Protein backbone atom coordinates (compact mmCIF):
# COMPACT_ATOMS: atom_id res chain seq x y z
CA UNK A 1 43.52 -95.27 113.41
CA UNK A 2 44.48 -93.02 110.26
CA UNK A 3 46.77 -90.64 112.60
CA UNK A 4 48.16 -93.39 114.50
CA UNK A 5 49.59 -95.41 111.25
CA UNK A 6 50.84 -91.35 109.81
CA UNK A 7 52.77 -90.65 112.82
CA UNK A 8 53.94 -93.93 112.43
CA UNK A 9 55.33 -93.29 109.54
CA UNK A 10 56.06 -89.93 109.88
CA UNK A 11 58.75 -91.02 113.04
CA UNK A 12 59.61 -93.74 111.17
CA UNK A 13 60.94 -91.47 108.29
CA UNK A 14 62.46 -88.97 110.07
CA UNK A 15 64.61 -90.99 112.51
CA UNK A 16 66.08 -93.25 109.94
CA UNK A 17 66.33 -90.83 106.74
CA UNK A 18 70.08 -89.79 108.12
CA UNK A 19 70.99 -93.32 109.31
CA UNK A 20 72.96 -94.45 106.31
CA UNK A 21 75.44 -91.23 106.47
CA UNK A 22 78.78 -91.55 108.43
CA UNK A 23 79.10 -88.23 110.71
CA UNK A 24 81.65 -86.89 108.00
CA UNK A 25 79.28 -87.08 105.43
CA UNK A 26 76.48 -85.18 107.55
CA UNK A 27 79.17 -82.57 108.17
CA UNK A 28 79.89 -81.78 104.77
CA UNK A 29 76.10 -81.99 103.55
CA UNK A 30 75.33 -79.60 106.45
CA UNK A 31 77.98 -77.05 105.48
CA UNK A 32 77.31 -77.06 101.45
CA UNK A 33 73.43 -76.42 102.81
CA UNK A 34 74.36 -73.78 104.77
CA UNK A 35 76.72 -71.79 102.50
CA UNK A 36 73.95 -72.42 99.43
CA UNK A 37 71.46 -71.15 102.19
CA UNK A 38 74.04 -67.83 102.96
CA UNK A 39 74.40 -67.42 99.25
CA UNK A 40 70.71 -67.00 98.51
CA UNK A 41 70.15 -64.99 101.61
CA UNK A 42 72.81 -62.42 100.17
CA UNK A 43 71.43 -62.35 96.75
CA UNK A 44 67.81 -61.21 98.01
CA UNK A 45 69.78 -59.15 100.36
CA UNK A 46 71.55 -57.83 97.23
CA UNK A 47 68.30 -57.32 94.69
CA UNK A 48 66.21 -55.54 97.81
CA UNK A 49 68.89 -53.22 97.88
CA UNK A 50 68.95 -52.32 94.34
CA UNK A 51 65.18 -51.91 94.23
CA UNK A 52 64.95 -49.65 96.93
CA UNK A 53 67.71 -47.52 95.33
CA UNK A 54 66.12 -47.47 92.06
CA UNK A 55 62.79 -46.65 93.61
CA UNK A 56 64.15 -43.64 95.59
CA UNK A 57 66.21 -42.52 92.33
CA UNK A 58 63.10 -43.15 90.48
CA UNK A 59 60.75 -41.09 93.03
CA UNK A 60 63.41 -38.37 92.96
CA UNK A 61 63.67 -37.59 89.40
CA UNK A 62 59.33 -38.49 88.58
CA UNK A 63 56.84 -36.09 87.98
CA UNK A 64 54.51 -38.94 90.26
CA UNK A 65 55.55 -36.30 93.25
CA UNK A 66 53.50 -33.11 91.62
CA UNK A 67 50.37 -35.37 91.47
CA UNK A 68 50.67 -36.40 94.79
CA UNK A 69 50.82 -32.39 96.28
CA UNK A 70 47.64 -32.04 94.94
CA UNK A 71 44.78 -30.67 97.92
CA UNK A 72 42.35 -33.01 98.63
CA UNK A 73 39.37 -30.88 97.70
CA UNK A 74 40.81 -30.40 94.13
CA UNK A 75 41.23 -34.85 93.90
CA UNK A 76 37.87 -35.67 95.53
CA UNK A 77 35.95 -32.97 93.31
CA UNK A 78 33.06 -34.39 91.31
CA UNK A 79 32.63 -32.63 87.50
CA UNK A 80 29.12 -30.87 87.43
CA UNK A 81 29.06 -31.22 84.07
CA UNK A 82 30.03 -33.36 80.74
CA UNK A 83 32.26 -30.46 79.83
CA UNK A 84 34.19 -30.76 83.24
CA UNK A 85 34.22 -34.46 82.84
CA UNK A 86 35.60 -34.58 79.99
CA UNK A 87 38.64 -31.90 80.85
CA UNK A 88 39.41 -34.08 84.28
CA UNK A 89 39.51 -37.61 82.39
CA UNK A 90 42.42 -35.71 79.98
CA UNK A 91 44.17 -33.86 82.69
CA UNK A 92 44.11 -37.19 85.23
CA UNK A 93 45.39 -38.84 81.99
CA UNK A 94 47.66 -37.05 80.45
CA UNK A 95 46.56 -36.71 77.40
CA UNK A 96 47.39 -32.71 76.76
């Protein structure tokens, strides 16, 4: 009974929302939409763009590149010692 009154009311509402407007009116409403629409569409268009360029630039000029060159025996290493522990928690960080 529940679904039978919402799709009632659901067809109800979306066959007579655009009733009221003349066909001029839909035209316009429809083209003001669509170059709002286009306009956003560019601007993410736009600011992806820039991002990626800035990222690349960025990924370029970083020293993020030398820590990724690294052998994987030298990253996956455990420290034996608190000595060694120590020394990779300030060379991972940065802190020399």
């Amino acid at each position: 009974m529940k679904n039978k009154v919402f799709h009632t009311l659901l067809t109800f509402i979306l066959l007579t929302a655009n009733a009221g407007l003349c066909e001029q009116t839909r035209r316009a409403v429809l083209h003001y939409v669509t170059g709002k629409f286009a306009f956003a569409m560019g601007g993410v268009l736009l600011s992806a763009l820039i991002i990626f360029l800035a990222l690349s630039i960025y990924k370029k000029f970083s020293s993020i590149n030398q820590s990724f060159n690294k052998p994987e025996t030298e990253i996956l290493k455990t420290p034996k010692s608190t000595e060694e522990a120590i020394q990779f928690f300030i060379h991972k960080n940065k802190l020399t």
